[in-house]
Coordinates of C-alpha atoms in Angstrom, one line a residue:
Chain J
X350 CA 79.8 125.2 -14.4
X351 CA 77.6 128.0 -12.8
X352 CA 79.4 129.5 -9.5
X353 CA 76.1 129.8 -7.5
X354 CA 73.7 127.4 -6.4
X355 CA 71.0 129.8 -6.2
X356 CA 71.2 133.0 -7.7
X357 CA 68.9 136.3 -7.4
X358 CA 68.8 139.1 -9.6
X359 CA 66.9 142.3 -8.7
X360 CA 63.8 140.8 -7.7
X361 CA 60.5 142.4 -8.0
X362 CA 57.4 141.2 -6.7
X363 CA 54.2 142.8 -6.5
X364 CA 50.4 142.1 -5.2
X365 CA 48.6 145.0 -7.0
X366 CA 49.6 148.4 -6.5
X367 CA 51.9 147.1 -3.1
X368 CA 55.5 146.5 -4.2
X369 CA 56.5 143.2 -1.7
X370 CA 60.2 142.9 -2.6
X371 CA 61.7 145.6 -4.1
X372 CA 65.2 144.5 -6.0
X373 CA 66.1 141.7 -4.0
X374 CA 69.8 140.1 -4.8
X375 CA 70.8 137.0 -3.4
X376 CA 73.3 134.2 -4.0
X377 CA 73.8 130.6 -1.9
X378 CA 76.5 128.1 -2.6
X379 CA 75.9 124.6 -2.9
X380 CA 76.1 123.1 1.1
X381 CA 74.5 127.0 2.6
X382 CA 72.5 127.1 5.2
X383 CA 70.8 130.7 5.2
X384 CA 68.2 131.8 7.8
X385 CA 66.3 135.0 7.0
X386 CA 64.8 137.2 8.8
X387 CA 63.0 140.2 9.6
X388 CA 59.8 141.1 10.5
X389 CA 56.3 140.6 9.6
X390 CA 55.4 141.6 5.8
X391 CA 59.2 142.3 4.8
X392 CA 59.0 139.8 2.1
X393 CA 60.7 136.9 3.4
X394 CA 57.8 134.5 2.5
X395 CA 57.2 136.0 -0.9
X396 CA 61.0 135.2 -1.8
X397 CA 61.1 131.9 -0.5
X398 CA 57.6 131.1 -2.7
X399 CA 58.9 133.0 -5.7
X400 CA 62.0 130.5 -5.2
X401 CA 59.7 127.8 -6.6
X402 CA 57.0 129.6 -8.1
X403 CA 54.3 129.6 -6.1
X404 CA 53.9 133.2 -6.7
X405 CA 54.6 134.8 -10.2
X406 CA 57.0 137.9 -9.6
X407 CA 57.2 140.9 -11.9
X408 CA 60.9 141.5 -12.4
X409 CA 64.6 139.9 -12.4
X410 CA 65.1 136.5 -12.1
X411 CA 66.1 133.3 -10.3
X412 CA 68.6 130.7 -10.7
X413 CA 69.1 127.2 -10.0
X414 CA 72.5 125.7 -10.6
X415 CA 72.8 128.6 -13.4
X416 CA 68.8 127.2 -15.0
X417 CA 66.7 130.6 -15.0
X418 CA 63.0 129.7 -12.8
X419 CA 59.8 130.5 -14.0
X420 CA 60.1 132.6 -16.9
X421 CA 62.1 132.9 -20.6
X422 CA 63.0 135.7 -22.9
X423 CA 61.5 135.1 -26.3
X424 CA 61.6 138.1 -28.9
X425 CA 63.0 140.6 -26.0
X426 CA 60.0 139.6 -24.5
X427 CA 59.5 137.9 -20.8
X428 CA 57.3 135.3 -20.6
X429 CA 56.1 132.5 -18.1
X430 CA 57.7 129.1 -19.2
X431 CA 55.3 126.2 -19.4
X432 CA 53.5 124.7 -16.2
X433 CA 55.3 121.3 -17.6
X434 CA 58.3 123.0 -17.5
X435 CA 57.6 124.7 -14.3
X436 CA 56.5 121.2 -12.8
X437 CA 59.5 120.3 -13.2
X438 CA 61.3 123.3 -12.1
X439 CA 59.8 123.3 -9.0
X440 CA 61.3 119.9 -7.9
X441 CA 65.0 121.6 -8.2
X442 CA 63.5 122.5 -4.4
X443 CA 61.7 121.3 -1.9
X444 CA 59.4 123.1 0.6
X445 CA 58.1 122.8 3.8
X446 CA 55.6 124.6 4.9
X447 CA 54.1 126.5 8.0
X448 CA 50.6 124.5 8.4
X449 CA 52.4 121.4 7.5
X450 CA 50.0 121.2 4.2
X451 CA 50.2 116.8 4.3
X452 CA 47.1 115.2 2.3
X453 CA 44.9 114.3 4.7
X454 CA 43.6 111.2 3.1
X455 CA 46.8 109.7 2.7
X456 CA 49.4 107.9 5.1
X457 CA 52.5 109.4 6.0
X458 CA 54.1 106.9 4.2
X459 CA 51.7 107.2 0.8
X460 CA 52.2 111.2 1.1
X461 CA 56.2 110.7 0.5
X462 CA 55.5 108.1 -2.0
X463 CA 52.9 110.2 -3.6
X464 CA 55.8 112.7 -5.7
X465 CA 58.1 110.1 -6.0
X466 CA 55.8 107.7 -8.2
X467 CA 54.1 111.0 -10.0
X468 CA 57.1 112.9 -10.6
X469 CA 60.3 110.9 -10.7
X470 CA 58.0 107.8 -11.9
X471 CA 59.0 105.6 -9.6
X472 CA 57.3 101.9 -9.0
X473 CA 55.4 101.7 -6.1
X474 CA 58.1 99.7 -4.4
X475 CA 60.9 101.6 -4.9
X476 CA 59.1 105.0 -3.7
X477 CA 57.6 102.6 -0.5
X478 CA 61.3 101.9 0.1
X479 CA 62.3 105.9 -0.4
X480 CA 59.5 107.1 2.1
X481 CA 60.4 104.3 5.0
X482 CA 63.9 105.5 4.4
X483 CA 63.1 109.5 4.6
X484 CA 60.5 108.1 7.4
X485 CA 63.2 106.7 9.5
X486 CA 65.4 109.5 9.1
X487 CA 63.0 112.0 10.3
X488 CA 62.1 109.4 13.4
X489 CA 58.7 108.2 12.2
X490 CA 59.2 104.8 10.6
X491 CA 56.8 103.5 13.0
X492 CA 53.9 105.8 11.8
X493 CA 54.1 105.2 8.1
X494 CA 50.5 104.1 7.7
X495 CA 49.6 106.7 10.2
X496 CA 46.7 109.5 8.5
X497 CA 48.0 112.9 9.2
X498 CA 45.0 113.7 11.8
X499 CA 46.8 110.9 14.3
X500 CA 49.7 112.6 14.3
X501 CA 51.0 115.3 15.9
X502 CA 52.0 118.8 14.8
X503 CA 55.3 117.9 15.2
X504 CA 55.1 114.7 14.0
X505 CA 53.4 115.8 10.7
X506 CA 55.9 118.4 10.0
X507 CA 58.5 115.8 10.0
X508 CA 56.3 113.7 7.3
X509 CA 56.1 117.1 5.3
X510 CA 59.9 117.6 5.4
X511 CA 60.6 114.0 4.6
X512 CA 58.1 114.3 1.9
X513 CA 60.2 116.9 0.0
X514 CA 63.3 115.7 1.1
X515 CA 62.6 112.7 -0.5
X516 CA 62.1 114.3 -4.1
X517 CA 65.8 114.6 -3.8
X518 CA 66.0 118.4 -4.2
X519 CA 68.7 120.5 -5.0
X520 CA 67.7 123.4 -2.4
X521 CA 65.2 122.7 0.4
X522 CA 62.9 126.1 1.7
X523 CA 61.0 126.4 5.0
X524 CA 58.8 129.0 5.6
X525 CA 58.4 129.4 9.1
X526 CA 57.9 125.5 9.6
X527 CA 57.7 125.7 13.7
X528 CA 55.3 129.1 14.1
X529 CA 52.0 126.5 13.7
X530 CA 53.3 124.0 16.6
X531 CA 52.8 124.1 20.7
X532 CA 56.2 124.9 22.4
X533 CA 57.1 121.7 23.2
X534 CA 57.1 120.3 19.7
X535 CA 59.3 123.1 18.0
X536 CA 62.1 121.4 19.4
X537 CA 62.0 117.8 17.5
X538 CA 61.6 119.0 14.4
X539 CA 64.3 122.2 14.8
X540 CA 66.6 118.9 14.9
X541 CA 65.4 117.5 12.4
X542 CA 66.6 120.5 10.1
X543 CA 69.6 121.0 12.1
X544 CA 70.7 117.6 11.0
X545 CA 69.8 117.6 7.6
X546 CA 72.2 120.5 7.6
X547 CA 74.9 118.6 9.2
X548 CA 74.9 116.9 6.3
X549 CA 75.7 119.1 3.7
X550 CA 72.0 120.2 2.2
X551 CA 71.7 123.2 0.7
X552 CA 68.7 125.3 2.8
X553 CA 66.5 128.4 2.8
X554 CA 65.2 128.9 5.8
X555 CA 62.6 131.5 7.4
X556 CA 62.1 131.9 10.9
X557 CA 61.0 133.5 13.9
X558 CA 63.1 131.0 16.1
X559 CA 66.6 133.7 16.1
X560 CA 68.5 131.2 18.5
X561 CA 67.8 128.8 16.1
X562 CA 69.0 130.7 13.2
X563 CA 72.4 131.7 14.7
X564 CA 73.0 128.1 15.5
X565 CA 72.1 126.7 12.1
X566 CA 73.1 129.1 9.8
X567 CA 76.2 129.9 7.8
X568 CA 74.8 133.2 6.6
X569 CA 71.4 135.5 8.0
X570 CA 70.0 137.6 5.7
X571 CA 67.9 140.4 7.4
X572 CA 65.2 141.5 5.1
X573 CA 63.5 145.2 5.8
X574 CA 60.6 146.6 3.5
X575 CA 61.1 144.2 0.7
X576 CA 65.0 144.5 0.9
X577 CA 67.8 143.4 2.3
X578 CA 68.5 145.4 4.8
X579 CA 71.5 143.6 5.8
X580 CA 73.3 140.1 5.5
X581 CA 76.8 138.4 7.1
X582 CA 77.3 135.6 9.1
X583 CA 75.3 134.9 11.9
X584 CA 77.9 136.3 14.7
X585 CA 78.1 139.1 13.7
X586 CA 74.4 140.0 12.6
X587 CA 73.4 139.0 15.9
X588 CA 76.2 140.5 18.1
X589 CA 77.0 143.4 15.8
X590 CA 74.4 144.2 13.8
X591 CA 75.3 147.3 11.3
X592 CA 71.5 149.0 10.8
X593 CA 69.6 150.6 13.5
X594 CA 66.6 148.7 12.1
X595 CA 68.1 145.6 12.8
X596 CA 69.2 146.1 16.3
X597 CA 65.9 147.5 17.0
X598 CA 64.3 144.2 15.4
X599 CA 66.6 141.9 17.6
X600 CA 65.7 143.6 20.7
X601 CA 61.8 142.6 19.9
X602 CA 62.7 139.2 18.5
X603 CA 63.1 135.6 20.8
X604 CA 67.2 136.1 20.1
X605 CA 66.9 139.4 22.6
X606 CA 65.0 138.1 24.9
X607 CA 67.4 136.0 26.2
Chain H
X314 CA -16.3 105.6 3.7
X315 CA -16.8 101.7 3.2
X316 CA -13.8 100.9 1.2
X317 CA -12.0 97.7 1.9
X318 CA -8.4 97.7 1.4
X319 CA -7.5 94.4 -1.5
X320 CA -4.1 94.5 -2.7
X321 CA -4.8 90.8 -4.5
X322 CA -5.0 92.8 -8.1
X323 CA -1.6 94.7 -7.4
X324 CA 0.1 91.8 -6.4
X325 CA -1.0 89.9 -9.6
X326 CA 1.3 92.9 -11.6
X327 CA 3.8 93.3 -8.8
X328 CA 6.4 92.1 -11.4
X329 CA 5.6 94.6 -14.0
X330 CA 6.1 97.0 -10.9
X331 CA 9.6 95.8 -9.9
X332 CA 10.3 95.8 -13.7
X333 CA 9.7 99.6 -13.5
X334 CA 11.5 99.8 -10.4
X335 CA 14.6 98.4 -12.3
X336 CA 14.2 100.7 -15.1
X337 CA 14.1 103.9 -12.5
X338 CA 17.2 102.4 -11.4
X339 CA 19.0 102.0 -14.5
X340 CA 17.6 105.8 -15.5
X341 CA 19.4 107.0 -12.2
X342 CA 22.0 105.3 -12.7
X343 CA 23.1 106.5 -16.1
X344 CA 22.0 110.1 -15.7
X345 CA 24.1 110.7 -12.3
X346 CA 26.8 108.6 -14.0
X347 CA 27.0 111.3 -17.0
X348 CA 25.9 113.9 -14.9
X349 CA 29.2 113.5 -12.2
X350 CA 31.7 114.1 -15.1
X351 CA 29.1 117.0 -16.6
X352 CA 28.9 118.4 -12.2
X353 CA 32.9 117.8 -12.0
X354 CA 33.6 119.4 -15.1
X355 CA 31.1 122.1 -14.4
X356 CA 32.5 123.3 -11.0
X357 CA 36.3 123.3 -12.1
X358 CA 34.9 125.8 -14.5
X359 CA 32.8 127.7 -11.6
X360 CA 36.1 128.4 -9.5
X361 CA 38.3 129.0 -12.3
X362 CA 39.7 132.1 -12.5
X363 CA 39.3 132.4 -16.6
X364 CA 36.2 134.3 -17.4
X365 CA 36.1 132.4 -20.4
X366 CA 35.4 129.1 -18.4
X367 CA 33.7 130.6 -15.4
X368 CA 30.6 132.4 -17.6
X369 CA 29.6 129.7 -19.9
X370 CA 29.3 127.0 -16.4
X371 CA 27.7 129.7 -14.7
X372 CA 24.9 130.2 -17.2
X373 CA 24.3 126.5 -17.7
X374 CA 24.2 126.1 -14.1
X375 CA 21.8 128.8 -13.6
X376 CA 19.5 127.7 -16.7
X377 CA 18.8 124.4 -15.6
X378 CA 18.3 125.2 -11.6
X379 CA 15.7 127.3 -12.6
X380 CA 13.9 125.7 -14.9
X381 CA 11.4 123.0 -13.7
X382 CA 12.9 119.5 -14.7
X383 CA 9.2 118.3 -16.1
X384 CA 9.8 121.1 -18.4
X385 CA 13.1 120.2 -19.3
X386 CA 11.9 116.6 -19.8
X387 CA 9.3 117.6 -22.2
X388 CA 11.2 120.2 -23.8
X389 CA 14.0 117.5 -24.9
X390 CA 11.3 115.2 -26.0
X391 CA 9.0 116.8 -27.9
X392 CA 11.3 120.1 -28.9
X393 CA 14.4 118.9 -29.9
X394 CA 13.2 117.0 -32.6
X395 CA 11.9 119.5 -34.6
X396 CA 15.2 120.9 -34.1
X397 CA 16.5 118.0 -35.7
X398 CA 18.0 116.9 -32.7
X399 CA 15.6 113.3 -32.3
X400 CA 16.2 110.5 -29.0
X401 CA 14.2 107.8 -28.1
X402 CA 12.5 108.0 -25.3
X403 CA 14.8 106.2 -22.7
X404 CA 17.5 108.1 -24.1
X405 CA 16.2 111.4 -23.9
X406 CA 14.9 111.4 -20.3
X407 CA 18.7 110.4 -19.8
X408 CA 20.2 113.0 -21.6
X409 CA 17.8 115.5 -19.9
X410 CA 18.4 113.6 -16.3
X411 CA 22.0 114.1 -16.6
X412 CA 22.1 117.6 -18.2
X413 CA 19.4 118.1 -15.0
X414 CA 21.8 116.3 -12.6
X415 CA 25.4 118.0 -13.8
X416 CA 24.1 121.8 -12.8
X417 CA 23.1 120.2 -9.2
X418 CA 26.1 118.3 -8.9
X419 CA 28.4 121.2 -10.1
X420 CA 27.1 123.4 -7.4
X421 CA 27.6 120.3 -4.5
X422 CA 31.3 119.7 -5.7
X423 CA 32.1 123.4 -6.6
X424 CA 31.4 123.6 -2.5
X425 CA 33.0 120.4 -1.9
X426 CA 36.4 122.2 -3.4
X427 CA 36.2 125.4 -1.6
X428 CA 36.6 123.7 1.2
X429 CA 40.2 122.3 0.5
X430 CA 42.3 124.2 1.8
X431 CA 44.5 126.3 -0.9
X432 CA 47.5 125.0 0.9
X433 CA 47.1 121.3 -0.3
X434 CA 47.6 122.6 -4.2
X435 CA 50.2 124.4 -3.2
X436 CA 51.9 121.6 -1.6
X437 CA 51.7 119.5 -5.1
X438 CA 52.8 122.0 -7.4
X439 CA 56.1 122.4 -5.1
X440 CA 56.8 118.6 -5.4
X441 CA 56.4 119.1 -8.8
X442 CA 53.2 117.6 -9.5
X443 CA 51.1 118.8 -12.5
X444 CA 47.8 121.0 -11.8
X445 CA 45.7 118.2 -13.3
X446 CA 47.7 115.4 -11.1
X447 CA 46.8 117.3 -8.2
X448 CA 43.6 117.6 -9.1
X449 CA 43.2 114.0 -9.8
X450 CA 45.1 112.5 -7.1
X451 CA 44.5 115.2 -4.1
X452 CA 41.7 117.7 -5.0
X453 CA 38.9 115.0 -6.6
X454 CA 39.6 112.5 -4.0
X455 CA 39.1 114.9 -1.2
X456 CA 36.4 116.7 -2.6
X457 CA 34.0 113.9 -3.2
X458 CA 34.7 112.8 0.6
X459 CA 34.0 116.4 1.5
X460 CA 30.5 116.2 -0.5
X461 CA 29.1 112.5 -0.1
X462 CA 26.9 114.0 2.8
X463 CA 25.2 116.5 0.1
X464 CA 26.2 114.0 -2.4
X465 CA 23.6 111.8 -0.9
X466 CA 20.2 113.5 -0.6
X467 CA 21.2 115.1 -4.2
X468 CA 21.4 111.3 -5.3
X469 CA 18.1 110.3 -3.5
X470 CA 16.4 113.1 -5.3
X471 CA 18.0 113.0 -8.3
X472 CA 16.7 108.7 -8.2
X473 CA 12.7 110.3 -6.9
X474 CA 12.9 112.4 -10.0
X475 CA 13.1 109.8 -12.3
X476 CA 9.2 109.3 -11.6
X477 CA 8.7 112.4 -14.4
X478 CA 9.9 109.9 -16.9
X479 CA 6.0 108.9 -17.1
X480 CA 5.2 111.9 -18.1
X481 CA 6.8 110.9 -21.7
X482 CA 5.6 107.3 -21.4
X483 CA 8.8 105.4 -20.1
X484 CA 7.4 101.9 -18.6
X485 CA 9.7 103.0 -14.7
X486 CA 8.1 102.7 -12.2
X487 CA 5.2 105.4 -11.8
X488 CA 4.1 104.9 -15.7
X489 CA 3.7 101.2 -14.5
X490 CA 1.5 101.9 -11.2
X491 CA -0.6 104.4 -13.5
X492 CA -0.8 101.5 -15.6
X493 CA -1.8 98.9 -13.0
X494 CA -4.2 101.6 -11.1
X495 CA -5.9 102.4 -14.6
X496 CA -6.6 98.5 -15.1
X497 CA -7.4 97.2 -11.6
X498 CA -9.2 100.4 -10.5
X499 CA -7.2 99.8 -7.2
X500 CA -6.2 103.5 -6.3
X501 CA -5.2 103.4 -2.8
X502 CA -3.2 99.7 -2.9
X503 CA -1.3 100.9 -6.1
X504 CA -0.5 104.0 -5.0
X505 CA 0.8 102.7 -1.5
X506 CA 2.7 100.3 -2.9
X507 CA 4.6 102.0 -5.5
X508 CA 5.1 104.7 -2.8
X509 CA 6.6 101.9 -0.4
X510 CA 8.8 100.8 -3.4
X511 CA 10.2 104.7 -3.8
X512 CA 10.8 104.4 0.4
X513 CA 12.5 101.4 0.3
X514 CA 14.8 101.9 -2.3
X515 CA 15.4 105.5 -0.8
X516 CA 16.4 104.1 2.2
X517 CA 18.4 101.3 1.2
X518 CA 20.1 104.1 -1.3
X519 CA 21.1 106.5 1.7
X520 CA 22.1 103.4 3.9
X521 CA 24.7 102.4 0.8
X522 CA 26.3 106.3 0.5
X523 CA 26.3 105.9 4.8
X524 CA 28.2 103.2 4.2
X525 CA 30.5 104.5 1.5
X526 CA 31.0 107.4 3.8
X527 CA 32.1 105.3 7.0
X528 CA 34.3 103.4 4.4
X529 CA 36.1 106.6 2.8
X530 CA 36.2 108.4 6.3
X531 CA 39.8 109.4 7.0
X532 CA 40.9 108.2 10.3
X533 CA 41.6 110.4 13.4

């Protein structure tokens, strides 16, 4: 039985002749809840897509319940696995993402059903009866057969959760999923994460929203320059941070403000 | 002037005209049928990223939107079979119709998907769908809402081109009103009412894509 849920080894990631993460080691347990943060262009996206391959990294590697992501060693050489393969790798997690990214010619309820009939091969029954399920738990049962343009920002963030909650992942990412919405929506779909957490799923999340993070979190990792710069539970990151460059960044960030 | 209008002789071959009518249709019909999958096909080639793909659509593309389709149609016709390469006559407008047809159609759909937003893929591949399930149950379907617009006027074209069929003796609709104005010496009345024809089934063509379009519309 592998120890770690998630496990990352010296991580490298480039775009061109810019090095974006820079050795980046990780690990989460199975029921984490990690917020990271850090500021703008330190790599936190790029980790979170390189989780589930939405961007090709150049070195190290990533683990899912001990399966290695995205690439193989064949011969003592390193090569991409197949897109079938990766296909299927890529439901180990599910993402949500920061311009909500639902397909717009589909219902709420036909966009959870969509992965669930494709994917997992499911009758178009049983993923109806998955998506009203996910629906109601993410407070929109009553706008299943809504189109994504007649719903909110709010609204439609909480179809795109439930749509890749409903895959039944084994670690869910959000990439900044409240920076696209007005104020007053952050708030509805904050809780919705917060109690997905509550009960016991294993998340990646990063944000901007630092009260959030210290509330949610079991762990805060604080990435710097394509690094960690520093990482420990969210008390004393926040209260006590160790680095000069993360006090500075707190002091900037919603979590100093207040 | 003194020439008095007497559509009597027309009328007596209307039939033969409508007969050519249907055969414009069916010509259409098949070309823009084949042509789609060519035009698809085509413009996932123009945006991919492999050169290997991306050159060969780009030169087709570029051959046949610069060539003059009359050209094309005689080319096919008369060329190809010394070649070895022989259709009949129906068959090679078709051919050279759809071949005609794809290049257009590639370039309306290749703008069709660079307007879906990247984002979309992106959130398929991370619920594990395939890149040709996206394609087929995201990218296509969004596309050819995206295009009907364009879609449309390339279709009613595409149909108004089909009057170049005459020029290799198809029996459509023009090489029937040459027909019926060489035997009834009725210029103007044949001419005006195989133009009305063209208008009306134009029109009644756009008003069926309008209506597709209201139909496909995704609500807001």
């Amino acid at each position: 039985m592998p120890n770690h849920l998630l496990e990352i080894r010296d991580l490298h990631k480039s775009y061109g002749e810019v090095e974006v993460l820079k050795g980046v080691d990780c690990t989460m347990a199975q029921g984490d809840v990690i917020s990271i943060i850090g500021s703008s262009g330190s790599g936190k996206t790029t980790m979170l897509r390189c989780i589930n391959m939405l961007e090709e990294f150049q070195g190290g590697s990533i683990s899912i319940d001990g399966e290695e992501i995205g690439y193989e060693t064949v011969g003592g050489q390193r090569r991409r696995k197949k897109e079938k393969e990766i296909a299927r790798q890529r439901a180990l997690t599910g993402m949500a993402f920061q311009q909500f990214n639902l397909f717009p010619h589909m219902s709420a309820a036909r966009n959870v059903m969509l992965g669930l009939m494709k994917v997992k091969k499911l009758s178009k029954d049983e993923a109806r009866s998955i998506a009203e399920k996910w629906l109601d738990r993410v407070g929109l049962r009553s706008r299943a057969d809504h189109f994504p343009g007649q719903l909110s920002g709010g609204q439609q963030q909480r179809v795109a959760i439930a749509r890749a909650i409903a895959m039944n992942p084994r670690l869910m990412l959000f990439d900044e999923v409240t920076s696209a919405l007005d104020p007053e929506l952050v708030n509805e779909v904050l809780q919705v994460i917060k109690s997905l957490a509550q009960d016991g799923m294993s998340m990646l999340l990063v944000t901007h929203e630092m009260r959030f993070a210290y509330e949610v979190s079991n762990r805060v990792i604080f990435m710097n320059q394509g690094r960690i710069g520093e990482e420990g539970n969210p008390r004393e990151m926040f209260h006590k941070p160790k680095s000069e460059r993360l006090s500075e960044f707190l002091k900037t960030s919603s979590f100093g403000e207040r | 002037m003194g020439y008095t209008l007497n559509f009597a002789a027309v009328w007596r071959s209307f039939d033969l005209l409508l007969e050519g009518l249907a055969l414009s249709l069916a010509l259409a019909f098949g070309a823009i049928l084949i042509g789609a999958v060519i035009g698809l096909f085509t413009a996932f080639c123009l945006i991919s990223k492999n050169g290997f793909a991306r050159r060969p659509a780009g030169i087709y593309v570029t051959i046949i939107r610069n060539t003059p389709i009359l050209v094309l149609v005689l080319f096919t016709y008369f060329a190809l079979p010394q070649l070895g390469f022989r259709l009949g006559k129906i068959e090679s407008f078709i051919f050279t119709l759809a071949l005609y047809s794809g290049a257009y159609l590639a370039e309306v759909f290749r703008a069709g998907l660079l307007s879906i937003p990247v984002g979309l893929r992106e959130a398929g591949l991370a619920i594990g769908l395939t890149e040709m399930q996206i394609r087929t149950s995201i990218i296509a379907p969004l596309m050819f809402r995206n295009v009907l617009p364009s879609l449309s006027s390339t279709i009613i074209s595409l149909f108004k081109d089909t009057s170049l069929a005459a020029a290799i003796a198809v029996p459509e609709l023009t090489f029937e009103a040459r027909k019926i104005n060489v035997e009834t010496f009725r210029v103007i009345e044949t001419w005006i009412v195989a133009s009305c024809l063209y208008v009306i089934t134009c029109s009644i063509l756009a008003a069926l894509m309008r209506a597709l379009e209201r139909r496909l519309s995704v609500p807001r």
